Amino acid sequence: TDYGSSLTVSLPAALQPHQPFQIIVRYTTADGPAIWWLDPELTYGNAKPFVFTQGHSVCNRSFFPCFDTPAVKCTYSATVKAPAGIQVLMSATQSTYLEEEGVYQFYMEYPVPAYLVALVAGDLIHADIGPRSRVWAEPCLLPTAISKLSGMVERWLTAAESLYGPYIWGRYDIVFLPPSFPIVAMENPCLTFIISSILESDEFLIIDVIHEVAHSWFGNAVTNATWEEMWLSEGLATYAQRRITTETYVGAAFTCLETAFRLDALHRQMKLLGEDNPVSKLQVKLEPGVNPSNLMNLFTYEKGYCFVYYLSQLCGDPRHFDSFLRAYIEKYKFTSVVAQDLLDAFLNYFPELKEQCVESKAGLEFERWLNATGPPLAEPDLSQGSSLTRPVETLFKLWTTEPLDSAAAASSVDLTKWRTFQTVLFLDRLLDGSPLPHEVIKKLSECYSSQLDSMNAEIRIRWLQIVVRNDYYPDLYKVRRFLENQMSRMYTIPLYEDLCTGTLKSFALEIFYQTQNQLHPNLRKTIQQILSQGLNPLPAIDTTAVTTDTPAMVLEDKVSEATNGAISLRDVNVSA
């Protein structure tokens, strides 16, 4: 019921086939899965309220009346009224602002599926970082965003255009959102949403932005017609992301390292789910009432990527496959497709492969790729990344081979000289091997703990998960310190899950009670559910801090001395 209810409109019997008609729906929406309201305390600046929407996969039906399926695309316009000092942005190609009325008007001139309609409003300022790109962020974050991305986005767009054809959306802007944003990034056309927390992790930031750039072609221009085939967007976007990365960012070695890291994660997920789990299919079956977002997993991305990579290898030269994808985009842009459309287009583009019946090659049949459970039928050759992955494998063996020679392990590598993806790959493998012998975890802490303290959050959270899974009490204070300073789902949930799986649940409860007020209500609720597993109901907690049915945010307007009344972003009027 949070998502609303379906609306059936009976058309007049006298309506002729293909006769144009107009439907007007008057509606009100408040709290729904698509709309995230933030008090100023949940932003970085702590000055003004904030709101953003997240439509993927089927949340936007709680935002405005729509055909909430990727099979249907349309243009849209919207009028948004907001208080003075609040900047409003939408995923649209055109916008105007009537300052006297406080009204923004937006228009998306190209057809998009409902899930790509997005809105954000808050204390946002911008800076140009290229001829068709700018970054939006809270004032305290903007200098960092500029320093990380200035000149880079245009480089990635140009590389993508050389591979897959013209960028059709006009502008490519990026808005950095507060840590309450529930995912890492979202490819809303013209306006990519990215969580601000990722700014400190340079390599993850680069890969995430390039992935969203790739979605401008794969996902936004050509869309999967059904959520049962999300790999058509995510698998192709991941392939394109890695082609763009190879072209623009230090060549194939880094791309192979990033791919090895992701495929490691895929196999880790497979061990958890089991090889026969139906969600590991590329064509997964959606049962009635199941939220498609529940099927978003690494198979969608990495198994999909492996299939696309396999298709590219059938061509012999990846540039030939680039040419096919350019033709595929040109043929299907602004439409939605199914897997058979892609595969038919592929075989028609390469008639010699069709004559060879590559779609029926024993053990690698296209049908088997789509409908078999388990790991990818083939994985890419990552040997070009061995200069970066081999040191990781060597160090991991030194630390996990008995008897432990900690002196040799400690002196073999200086982690501060490694790339982020090398360090996280090493730590992930230690995590897979946990719990480790006490002597090993003790020596690991002595060698690396202080170094890791100064590294980015993607690295630190992995070390802290190792600390928790090994019950290594001397470093537990670092877990507390980390959670006291994190408001992001991606950096809190994994630690709370590990704390509650082992013997440290009371420690987790203590931290949660101390930090709950700095967390978004949705995140508080998720952590409460984790803490409640296997326990009696949690002790009563201040309901004004935890309930998701909090009253409307009525806040002092710090923007304009002329307005002494209160403002509420829940009073923003949106008509779409």
Coordinates of C-alpha atoms in Angstrom, one line a residue, residues 328-568:
Y328 CA 21.9 -1.2 -32.1
I329 CA 21.5 2.1 -30.3
E330 CA 20.6 3.9 -33.5
K331 CA 17.9 1.4 -34.4
Y332 CA 16.3 1.1 -30.9
K333 CA 16.9 4.5 -29.3
F334 CA 13.9 5.9 -27.3
T335 CA 12.3 2.4 -27.3
S336 CA 12.3 -0.6 -25.0
V337 CA 13.6 -4.0 -26.0
V338 CA 13.7 -7.7 -24.9
A339 CA 16.7 -9.9 -25.1
Q340 CA 15.6 -11.5 -28.4
D341 CA 15.7 -8.0 -30.0
L342 CA 19.4 -7.6 -29.1
L343 CA 20.4 -11.2 -30.1
D344 CA 18.5 -11.0 -33.4
A345 CA 20.1 -7.7 -34.2
F346 CA 23.5 -9.2 -33.3
L347 CA 23.1 -12.2 -35.6
N348 CA 21.7 -10.0 -38.4
Y349 CA 24.7 -7.6 -38.1
F350 CA 27.1 -10.5 -38.3
P351 CA 25.6 -12.9 -40.9
E352 CA 28.8 -15.0 -40.9
L353 CA 28.2 -15.8 -37.2
K354 CA 24.6 -16.6 -37.9
E355 CA 25.8 -19.1 -40.6
Q356 CA 28.1 -20.7 -38.0
C357 CA 25.1 -21.1 -35.6
V358 CA 27.0 -19.5 -32.8
E359 CA 23.7 -19.2 -30.9
S360 CA 23.7 -23.0 -30.6
K361 CA 27.3 -23.7 -29.7
A362 CA 27.4 -26.6 -27.3
G363 CA 27.6 -25.5 -23.7
L364 CA 27.4 -21.8 -24.7
E365 CA 24.0 -21.6 -26.2
F366 CA 22.4 -18.2 -26.0
E367 CA 19.3 -19.8 -24.4
R368 CA 21.5 -21.3 -21.7
W369 CA 23.2 -18.0 -21.0
L370 CA 19.8 -16.5 -20.4
N371 CA 18.1 -19.2 -18.4
A372 CA 20.7 -21.4 -16.7
T373 CA 21.3 -20.7 -13.0
G374 CA 24.7 -20.5 -11.5
P375 CA 27.9 -18.8 -12.6
P376 CA 28.6 -17.3 -16.1
L377 CA 29.2 -19.9 -18.8
A378 CA 32.5 -18.2 -19.6
E379 CA 34.5 -15.4 -18.0
P380 CA 36.8 -12.9 -19.6
D381 CA 40.6 -13.3 -19.8
L382 CA 42.0 -10.9 -17.2
S383 CA 45.6 -11.7 -17.8
Q384 CA 46.3 -8.1 -18.9
G385 CA 45.7 -7.1 -15.3
S386 CA 48.2 -9.6 -13.8
S387 CA 50.7 -6.8 -13.0
L388 CA 48.0 -5.4 -10.6
T389 CA 46.3 -8.7 -9.4
R390 CA 49.4 -10.9 -8.9
P391 CA 50.8 -8.8 -6.0
V392 CA 47.3 -9.2 -4.3
E393 CA 47.4 -13.0 -4.7
T394 CA 51.0 -13.2 -3.5
L395 CA 50.3 -11.1 -0.4
F396 CA 47.1 -13.0 0.4
K397 CA 49.0 -16.4 0.3
L398 CA 51.8 -15.0 2.5
W399 CA 49.2 -14.2 5.2
T400 CA 47.2 -17.4 4.9
T401 CA 49.9 -20.0 4.5
E402 CA 50.9 -21.9 7.6
P403 CA 53.3 -21.5 9.3
L404 CA 52.8 -17.7 9.2
D405 CA 55.9 -15.7 8.3
S406 CA 54.6 -12.3 9.3
A407 CA 57.9 -10.6 8.8
A408 CA 58.0 -11.7 5.1
A409 CA 54.4 -10.8 4.6
A410 CA 54.7 -7.3 6.2
S411 CA 57.8 -6.4 4.2
S412 CA 56.6 -7.7 0.8
V413 CA 54.3 -4.8 0.0
D414 CA 53.6 -1.2 0.9
L415 CA 49.8 -0.9 0.8
T416 CA 50.0 2.9 0.6
K417 CA 51.4 2.5 -2.9
W418 CA 48.6 0.2 -4.1
R419 CA 45.5 1.2 -6.0
T420 CA 42.3 1.2 -4.1
F421 CA 41.0 -1.8 -6.0
Q422 CA 44.1 -3.8 -5.1
T423 CA 43.6 -3.1 -1.4
V424 CA 39.9 -3.9 -1.4
L425 CA 40.5 -7.1 -3.4
F426 CA 43.1 -8.2 -0.8
L427 CA 40.8 -7.3 2.2
D428 CA 37.8 -9.0 0.5
R429 CA 39.8 -12.2 0.3
L430 CA 40.8 -11.9 3.9
L431 CA 37.1 -11.4 4.7
D432 CA 36.3 -14.6 2.8
G433 CA 38.8 -16.5 4.9
S434 CA 37.5 -15.1 8.2
P435 CA 37.6 -16.0 11.0
L436 CA 41.4 -16.1 10.8
P437 CA 43.8 -17.6 13.4
H438 CA 44.3 -15.1 16.2
E439 CA 48.0 -14.8 15.5
V440 CA 47.2 -13.7 11.9
I441 CA 44.6 -11.1 12.8
K442 CA 46.9 -9.7 15.5
K443 CA 49.9 -9.4 13.1
L444 CA 47.6 -7.9 10.3
S445 CA 46.5 -5.2 12.8
E446 CA 50.1 -4.5 13.8
C447 CA 51.2 -4.2 10.1
Y448 CA 48.3 -2.4 8.5
S449 CA 45.7 -1.0 10.9
S450 CA 47.3 2.5 11.3
Q451 CA 47.9 2.7 7.5
L452 CA 44.3 1.8 6.7
D453 CA 43.1 4.5 9.1
S454 CA 44.1 7.2 6.7
M455 CA 42.6 5.5 3.6
N456 CA 39.1 5.9 2.1
A457 CA 35.9 4.5 3.5
E458 CA 35.7 1.7 0.9
I459 CA 39.0 0.3 2.4
R460 CA 38.3 1.1 6.0
I461 CA 34.9 -0.6 6.1
R462 CA 36.5 -3.8 4.9
W463 CA 39.2 -3.8 7.5
L464 CA 36.6 -3.1 10.2
Q465 CA 34.5 -6.0 8.9
I466 CA 37.6 -8.2 9.3
V467 CA 38.0 -6.8 12.9
V468 CA 34.3 -7.7 13.7
R469 CA 34.3 -11.1 12.1
N470 CA 37.4 -12.1 14.0
D471 CA 36.2 -10.6 17.3
Y472 CA 39.5 -8.6 17.5
Y473 CA 38.7 -6.4 20.5
P474 CA 41.8 -4.1 20.4
D475 CA 40.5 -2.5 17.2
L476 CA 36.8 -2.4 18.1
Y477 CA 37.0 1.3 19.1
K478 CA 37.7 2.0 15.4
V479 CA 34.4 0.3 14.5
R480 CA 32.6 2.6 17.0
R481 CA 34.4 5.7 15.6
F482 CA 33.5 4.8 12.0
L483 CA 29.8 4.2 12.8
E484 CA 29.6 7.4 14.8
N485 CA 30.7 9.3 11.7
Q486 CA 28.7 7.5 9.0
M487 CA 25.1 8.2 7.9
S488 CA 25.3 6.2 4.7
R489 CA 23.5 2.9 4.1
M490 CA 26.5 1.4 2.2
Y491 CA 28.8 2.0 5.1
T492 CA 26.6 1.1 8.1
I493 CA 24.5 -1.9 7.1
P494 CA 27.4 -4.3 6.4
L495 CA 29.0 -3.5 9.8
Y496 CA 25.7 -3.9 11.7
E497 CA 25.0 -7.2 10.0
D498 CA 28.4 -8.5 10.9
L499 CA 28.2 -7.2 14.5
C500 CA 24.8 -8.9 14.9
T501 CA 25.9 -12.2 13.4
G502 CA 28.6 -12.7 16.0
T503 CA 29.0 -12.0 19.7
L504 CA 29.0 -8.2 19.5
K505 CA 25.2 -7.5 19.3
S506 CA 25.2 -5.6 22.6
F507 CA 28.1 -3.5 21.3
A508 CA 26.0 -2.8 18.1
L509 CA 23.0 -1.8 20.2
E510 CA 25.0 0.6 22.2
I511 CA 26.4 2.4 19.1
F512 CA 22.9 2.5 17.5
Y513 CA 21.3 4.1 20.5
Q514 CA 24.0 6.8 20.5
T515 CA 23.9 7.5 16.8
Q516 CA 20.3 6.9 15.7
N517 CA 19.4 10.6 15.6
Q518 CA 21.9 11.2 12.8
L519 CA 20.4 8.5 10.6
H520 CA 17.5 8.8 8.1
P521 CA 14.3 7.1 9.4
N522 CA 14.4 4.5 6.7
L523 CA 17.9 3.5 7.6
R524 CA 17.1 3.5 11.3
K525 CA 14.2 1.1 10.6
T526 CA 16.5 -1.2 8.6
I527 CA 19.1 -1.3 11.4
Q528 CA 16.4 -1.9 14.0
Q529 CA 15.3 -4.9 12.0
I530 CA 18.9 -6.2 11.9
L531 CA 19.3 -5.7 15.6
S532 CA 15.9 -7.4 16.4
Q533 CA 16.8 -10.7 14.6
G534 CA 17.0 -13.5 17.1
L535 CA 16.1 -11.2 20.0
N536 CA 13.0 -10.2 21.9
P537 CA 11.6 -6.9 20.7
L538 CA 14.1 -4.1 21.2
P539 CA 13.7 -1.8 24.2
A540 CA 11.5 1.2 23.6
I541 CA 13.3 3.9 21.7
D542 CA 12.4 7.5 21.4
T543 CA 9.6 7.3 18.8
T544 CA 10.1 10.8 17.6
A545 CA 13.5 9.8 16.4
V546 CA 12.7 6.4 14.9
T547 CA 9.2 6.4 13.5
T548 CA 8.9 6.7 9.7
D549 CA 5.6 8.6 10.2
T550 CA 7.2 11.7 11.5
P551 CA 5.3 15.0 11.1
A552 CA 6.0 17.4 8.3
M553 CA 9.3 19.2 8.6
V554 CA 8.5 22.7 9.7
L555 CA 11.8 24.6 9.8
E556 CA 13.0 28.1 10.3
D557 CA 13.8 29.7 7.0
K558 CA 17.5 30.7 7.3
V559 CA 17.6 31.9 3.7
S560 CA 15.7 35.1 3.6
E561 CA 15.6 37.7 6.4
A562 CA 12.4 39.0 4.8
T563 CA 10.5 35.8 5.6
N564 CA 10.1 35.1 9.2
G565 CA 7.6 32.3 8.8
A566 CA 8.4 28.6 8.7
I567 CA 9.1 26.7 5.4
S568 CA 8.4 23.1 4.7

